Amino acid sequence: MAMAMEDHHGTPPQHPQHVKSKSVAPALITVSPGGAYVVVAIGAHLRIFDFTKQSAVEVEDSTTPALHGDAIRSVAFSVDGLLFATVGDDKRVKLWDAKTWTCIKTICLTKKVSAVTFSNDSAWFMVADKFGIVYVFSTSADSVDEPVQLLAHCCSIITDMICSPDGKYIVTSDRDFKIRVTGFPERPLAGAHEIHTYCLGHNNFVTCLAFAGSEGLLLSGGGDCMIRLWEYESGTLLDTFDTTQGDLGNSKEGNRAVLALAASPTESSVAAILERFEGVLIFTCDVAEKSLKLLKKVETPGYSPSGLSFDCEGNLWLVAGAAETVVKGDEFVTPEAVAAAQMQAQAIALAAVTHVQVVRDCSLLDGASVPGGDALLRTLQGSEADVTKVQTATEAAELAMKDLLTKRQYSTEQRENRKRMRNDKKVTSITSA
Amino acid sequence: MAGEDVPENAPAAIMEEKNGVEEENGVTVAGEGETKPYIKGKRRNEQEAQVKAGKQKGQLPKKRFYRARAHSNPLSDCQFSVPTMPSEFDWSESFPEFFSQEETTEGKDLKVRFADIGCGFGGLIVQMSPLFPKSLMVGMELRDKVSEYVKERIIALREQHPGQYENISVLRTNAMKYLPNYFEKGQLQKMFFLFPDPHFKEKNHRRRIISTALLAEYAYIMAVGGILYTITDVQELGEWMKTTLDAHPLFQPLTDEELEKDVCVPLLTTATEEGQKVERNGGSTYKAIYRRIAGPGYSGA
Ligand SMILES: C[S@@+](CC[C@H](N)C(=O)[O-])C[C@H]1O[C@@H](n2cnc3c(N)ncnc32)[C@H](O)[C@@H]1O
């Protein structure tokens, strides 16, 4: 569920006018509550491994617009594991049947979408857009889906959003250092008007939220490099872990924001990943003592995880990777332009390589011991993605782009620039030192 | 907002302006944040020279030295710093008299109870000060120059009338973003929104200071039973504020008798600079005054 920060590349090459700046979207990973599926979201794609069949599953989408047209930014399983939701830069909200992996419905919003989560009873799902508005939708297949505002953080980007395990609250974090605990209403379509409390203490943007156990403890991580433990009924700060302390490899100067948090559904373990950080921090969250203690830093040499998720057996799944987003200018409004951009996003995602690892009992499993083995790694990492498929997709995307560009009569120089950029994009790098 | 109509008959405030940045209430306030000073460069220096030259003890600040842009965008990011949480903010610097006295503990409420949001030149808090001498009240203003003016105005008033105006203060902040950083749950007994910027264009409606989303925040910092006052001379905005408040489950309109009895109601039209302007021009005003009521999730806190 956590949304990671956008990573901007150093110096972008000279762009034609309508292309703003390049950005990348981190790969995300999540394990279904029952443990039947592991899903990696990379760029516009979902890569799904089915443990029952020991094979990859392809999604089916006959809604319009089909699939995603740009990077997926947040994904979530419903608590019962039957539903799955994806949102992203293409402003699309998609609800999937997590057994058949067909798309149940697609809702198009007007702003990029940064976070998604389900209500505890799986009857509702909520999405947050870049203007800080949270919309609520019914998960029923045949509901009318006019966006209904549940709540809003006035004019701040909402970075993460989760419902409390007791179903009483929806918790949202934002760029303006705030964590807000709002009563989850009986009738969500009438809005959530009662703010229960704020958890204030972060001195920079808040990036991620997680619940530890069912004991009413909330965890948050932020741009201040801190991981904080809260009693969310009262908004009391219980404990703070400073990731810049000791010899963890982070420092005030290193200034690595906490990217994402995950709490184990089985034990008191909590895991955190940081920006540009080759490892994962494992904590125990002592509910009785209301404290957060570092157990171990598990190193992942060569890879900085961009996403993490516990499965129901306590294994911690990590993914490292990123895909460039298709940055569109204002002119990208015609159907052809949207289609061309989507083709480009699909080609990027198809070619993107990620790295998946599993931590069990505080140590990294070697490739062969990863549950699902080789078949799983091939599916999720895309390292052996069908070369001809990638090529065809890339060529199709290039052709579509070229058509557009020719129509707009760019100078040859600009066109060359664009081509260069596309070539740069073909293989999306794995984040490594 | 116009720059006239300030009482300029009293002796002067101390106009120490450190270039750009100043310390206010223990918080560093960037002088040149999002609201760019109207006067720059040479003209700005001239202005400062004038201000310094004219500094005579006890004189009220002249509004023409504090002109600012008519509007600023409340959605853009600010340069001023904000307390992380209410307990971090030192109110004793805003209300030195209240906090210095020995008998503070006895029946003295050291929490701010009234907030005037978008206080402009501060007319309302100045008028309310003697009416509620035991209540601390704060004006919140986004525009740097304007809040600076109010600050000087209060200092001058305190000097002119020893022992009075000790219960009012001003803060430069974006009230659309940071109210929970200053006030705890249920702290405020009154909130005022007098002649707020209308933001006519449909696409700018989300900049309006009364909205469903913001009312949730106001309800959070307001005590159950607290009163929220709004007034405008823009009919469309008046209707919008009324409709928005009517639709909100945590607010209920005051009855006519209640409005009749409320001593603040007459001040809405007469106390502020904007209100006076409207009155002079014989314009109509539209009020919407509501009480914060308990919601279904109310825990009695
Ligand atoms: C039209 S004036 C009215 C001033 C005053 N209430 C009066 O009646 O004279 C509106 C004021 O609200 C201020 N304002 C607008 N948005 C604000 C915000 N988000 N936070 C604080 N002040 C704001 C503006 O700077 C302006 O001074």
Coordinates of C-alpha atoms in Angstrom, one line a residue, chain A residues 49-305:
Chain A
F49 CA 2.7 -15.5 -9.6
D50 CA 0.1 -18.1 -8.6
F51 CA 1.5 -20.6 -5.9
T52 CA -1.4 -23.0 -6.5
K53 CA -0.6 -23.4 -10.1
Q54 CA 3.1 -22.7 -9.7
S55 CA 2.9 -20.4 -12.7
A56 CA 2.4 -16.9 -13.9
V57 CA -1.1 -15.4 -14.2
E58 CA -1.9 -12.8 -16.9
V59 CA -4.6 -10.2 -16.1
E60 CA -7.6 -9.8 -18.3
D61 CA -9.1 -6.4 -18.8
S62 CA -12.1 -5.8 -21.0
T63 CA -13.0 -2.5 -19.4
T64 CA -12.2 0.8 -21.1
P65 CA -9.6 2.1 -21.0
A66 CA -8.0 -1.3 -20.7
L67 CA -4.9 -1.9 -18.5
H68 CA -2.8 1.0 -17.2
G69 CA -1.4 3.7 -19.4
D70 CA 1.4 4.8 -17.1
A71 CA 3.2 3.7 -13.9
I72 CA 1.2 2.0 -11.2
R73 CA 1.8 3.9 -7.9
S74 CA -0.1 1.9 -5.3
V75 CA -1.7 -1.5 -5.0
A76 CA -3.7 -3.2 -2.4
F77 CA -5.5 -6.5 -1.6
S78 CA -8.8 -6.4 0.2
V79 CA -8.6 -7.9 3.7
D80 CA -10.5 -11.0 2.6
G81 CA -8.0 -11.4 -0.3
L82 CA -10.8 -11.6 -2.9
L83 CA -10.2 -8.2 -4.5
F84 CA -7.2 -6.2 -5.7
A85 CA -6.9 -2.6 -6.6
T86 CA -4.4 -0.6 -8.6
V87 CA -4.0 3.1 -9.2
G88 CA -1.4 5.3 -10.9
D89 CA -0.1 8.2 -12.9
D90 CA -2.6 7.5 -15.6
K91 CA -5.3 8.6 -13.2
R92 CA -7.0 5.3 -13.6
V93 CA -8.4 3.3 -10.7
K94 CA -8.8 -0.4 -11.4
L95 CA -10.5 -3.0 -9.3
W96 CA -9.6 -6.6 -10.0
D97 CA -11.1 -10.0 -9.1
A98 CA -8.1 -11.5 -7.3
K99 CA -9.1 -15.1 -8.1
T100 CA -9.7 -14.8 -11.9
W101 CA -7.5 -11.6 -12.3
T102 CA -10.1 -10.0 -14.5
C103 CA -10.7 -6.3 -14.2
I104 CA -14.1 -5.7 -12.5
K105 CA -14.2 -2.0 -13.2
T106 CA -12.1 1.0 -14.2
I107 CA -12.8 4.5 -12.9
C108 CA -11.0 7.5 -14.5
L109 CA -10.2 10.4 -12.2
T110 CA -8.9 13.8 -13.2
K111 CA -5.7 13.8 -11.2
K112 CA -2.8 11.3 -10.7
V113 CA -3.6 8.8 -8.0
S114 CA -1.2 8.2 -5.2
A115 CA -2.7 5.7 -2.8
V116 CA -5.4 3.0 -2.6
T117 CA -6.8 0.9 0.2
F118 CA -9.9 -1.2 1.1
S119 CA -12.3 -0.8 4.0
N120 CA -12.0 -3.7 6.5
D121 CA -15.2 -5.3 5.4
S122 CA -14.1 -5.1 1.7
A123 CA -17.2 -3.3 0.8
W124 CA -15.4 -0.1 -0.1
F125 CA -12.2 1.1 -1.6
M126 CA -10.6 4.4 -1.2
V127 CA -8.2 6.2 -3.5
A128 CA -6.2 9.4 -2.9
D129 CA -5.3 11.8 -5.6
K130 CA -2.4 14.3 -6.0
F131 CA -4.7 17.1 -4.8
G132 CA -5.2 15.5 -1.4
I133 CA -8.7 14.3 -2.0
V134 CA -9.8 10.8 -1.0
Y135 CA -12.6 9.3 -3.0
V136 CA -14.6 6.3 -2.0
F137 CA -16.1 3.7 -4.3
S138 CA -18.2 0.6 -3.7
T139 CA -16.5 -2.7 -4.5
S140 CA -19.7 -4.0 -5.9
A141 CA -19.4 -4.7 -9.6
D142 CA -22.6 -3.0 -10.6
S143 CA -22.5 0.2 -8.5
V144 CA -22.6 3.6 -10.1
D145 CA -19.1 5.1 -9.8
E146 CA -19.3 8.8 -9.7
P147 CA -16.3 9.9 -7.6
V148 CA -17.6 10.7 -4.1
Q149 CA -15.3 12.6 -1.8
L150 CA -14.7 10.9 1.5
L151 CA -12.3 13.4 3.0
A152 CA -9.5 15.7 1.9
H153 CA -6.2 17.0 3.2
C154 CA -6.4 20.5 2.1
C155 CA -4.0 20.9 -0.8
S156 CA -1.4 18.4 0.4
I157 CA -0.4 15.3 -1.4
I158 CA -1.6 12.2 0.4
T159 CA 1.3 9.8 0.6
D160 CA -0.3 6.7 2.2
M161 CA -3.7 5.6 3.5
I162 CA -4.8 2.6 5.5
C163 CA -7.7 1.5 7.6
S164 CA -7.2 0.5 11.2
P165 CA -7.6 -3.3 12.0
D166 CA -10.6 -2.5 14.2
G167 CA -12.3 -0.9 11.2
K168 CA -13.0 2.3 13.2
Y169 CA -10.6 4.7 11.4
I170 CA -9.1 5.6 8.1
V171 CA -5.5 6.9 8.5
T172 CA -3.9 9.2 6.0
S173 CA -0.4 10.7 5.8
D174 CA 0.6 13.7 3.8
R175 CA 3.5 15.8 2.5
D176 CA 2.9 18.4 5.2
F177 CA 4.2 16.2 8.0
K178 CA 0.8 15.2 9.1
I179 CA -0.9 11.9 9.9
R180 CA -4.6 12.1 10.3
V181 CA -6.9 9.6 12.0
T182 CA -10.5 10.0 10.7
G183 CA -13.5 8.0 11.9
F184 CA -14.5 5.6 9.2
P185 CA -18.2 6.4 8.7
E186 CA -21.1 4.0 8.6
R187 CA -22.3 5.5 5.4
P188 CA -19.0 6.3 3.5
L189 CA -20.9 7.9 0.6
A190 CA -22.0 10.7 3.0
G191 CA -18.4 11.5 3.7
A192 CA -16.0 11.1 6.7
H193 CA -16.4 14.3 8.7
E194 CA -15.1 13.4 12.1
I195 CA -11.4 13.8 12.6
H196 CA -10.5 11.7 15.6
T197 CA -7.0 12.9 16.1
Y198 CA -3.7 13.9 14.4
C199 CA -0.4 12.1 15.0
L200 CA 2.0 15.0 14.9
G201 CA 5.8 14.6 15.3
H202 CA 7.4 14.0 11.9
N203 CA 9.5 17.0 10.9
N204 CA 9.3 16.3 7.2
F205 CA 7.0 14.7 4.7
V206 CA 5.4 11.4 5.9
T207 CA 5.9 8.6 3.4
C208 CA 4.3 5.5 4.7
L209 CA 2.0 3.9 7.3
A210 CA 1.5 0.4 8.7
F211 CA -0.4 -1.1 11.6
A212 CA 1.5 -3.3 14.0
G213 CA -0.6 -6.2 15.2
S214 CA -4.2 -5.6 16.2
E215 CA -3.3 -3.7 19.4
G216 CA -3.9 -0.2 18.2
L217 CA -0.4 0.7 17.3
L218 CA 0.4 2.7 14.2
L219 CA 3.8 3.0 12.5
S220 CA 4.9 5.7 10.2
G221 CA 8.1 6.6 8.3
G222 CA 9.1 9.9 6.8
G223 CA 11.5 12.2 5.1
D224 CA 13.0 13.0 8.5
C225 CA 14.5 9.5 8.4
M226 CA 12.5 8.6 11.5
I227 CA 10.2 5.6 12.1
R228 CA 7.6 6.4 14.7
L229 CA 5.3 4.3 16.7
W230 CA 1.9 5.8 17.7
E231 CA -1.1 5.0 19.8
Y232 CA -3.6 6.0 17.2
E233 CA -6.6 6.4 19.5
S234 CA -5.0 9.3 21.3
G235 CA -2.4 10.4 18.7
T236 CA 0.4 9.8 21.4
L237 CA 3.9 9.2 20.1
L238 CA 5.2 6.1 21.8
D239 CA 8.6 5.6 20.3
T240 CA 10.9 6.9 17.7
F241 CA 13.6 5.1 15.8
D242 CA 16.2 7.3 14.2
T243 CA 17.6 5.5 11.1
T244 CA 20.6 7.9 11.0
Q245 CA 21.9 6.6 14.3
G246 CA 24.7 4.0 14.8
D247 CA 26.3 2.4 11.8
L248 CA 23.3 1.5 9.8
G249 CA 24.6 3.3 6.8
N250 CA 22.2 6.2 6.9
S251 CA 23.2 9.6 8.2
K252 CA 21.8 13.0 8.4
E253 CA 23.8 13.9 5.3
G254 CA 22.8 10.7 3.6
N255 CA 19.3 11.8 4.3
R256 CA 17.6 8.7 3.2
A257 CA 13.9 8.9 3.7
V258 CA 12.0 5.9 5.0
L259 CA 10.4 4.6 1.8
A260 CA 8.0 1.9 3.0
L261 CA 7.0 -0.1 6.1
A262 CA 5.5 -3.5 6.5
A263 CA 4.3 -5.3 9.5
S264 CA 4.1 -9.1 9.8
P265 CA 0.6 -10.5 10.2
T266 CA 1.9 -13.3 12.3
E267 CA 4.5 -11.9 14.7
S268 CA 5.6 -8.6 16.1
S269 CA 8.1 -8.0 13.2
V270 CA 8.1 -4.8 11.4
A271 CA 10.4 -4.1 8.4
A272 CA 11.5 -0.8 6.8
I273 CA 13.3 0.2 3.7
L274 CA 15.0 3.5 3.0
E275 CA 15.8 5.4 -0.1
R276 CA 19.0 4.3 -1.9
F277 CA 19.7 1.8 0.9
E278 CA 20.9 -1.7 0.2
G279 CA 19.2 -3.5 2.9
V280 CA 16.1 -3.8 5.1
L281 CA 15.7 -3.0 8.8
I282 CA 13.9 -5.5 10.9
F283 CA 12.3 -4.5 14.1
T284 CA 10.2 -6.0 16.9
C285 CA 7.3 -4.0 17.9
D286 CA 6.8 -4.7 21.6
V287 CA 3.1 -4.0 22.2
A288 CA 3.3 -4.3 26.0
E289 CA 6.3 -2.0 26.2
K290 CA 5.1 0.2 23.4
S291 CA 8.5 0.3 21.9
L292 CA 10.2 -0.4 18.6
K293 CA 13.5 -2.3 18.8
L294 CA 15.9 -2.9 15.9
L295 CA 16.6 -6.6 15.5
K296 CA 18.8 -6.6 12.5
K297 CA 19.8 -4.9 9.4
V298 CA 19.7 -7.5 6.6
E299 CA 21.9 -6.4 3.8
T300 CA 20.9 -6.8 0.2
P301 CA 24.2 -6.1 -1.6
G302 CA 23.7 -4.5 -5.0
Y303 CA 20.1 -3.9 -4.6
S304 CA 18.1 -1.2 -2.9
P305 CA 14.6 -2.5 -2.3

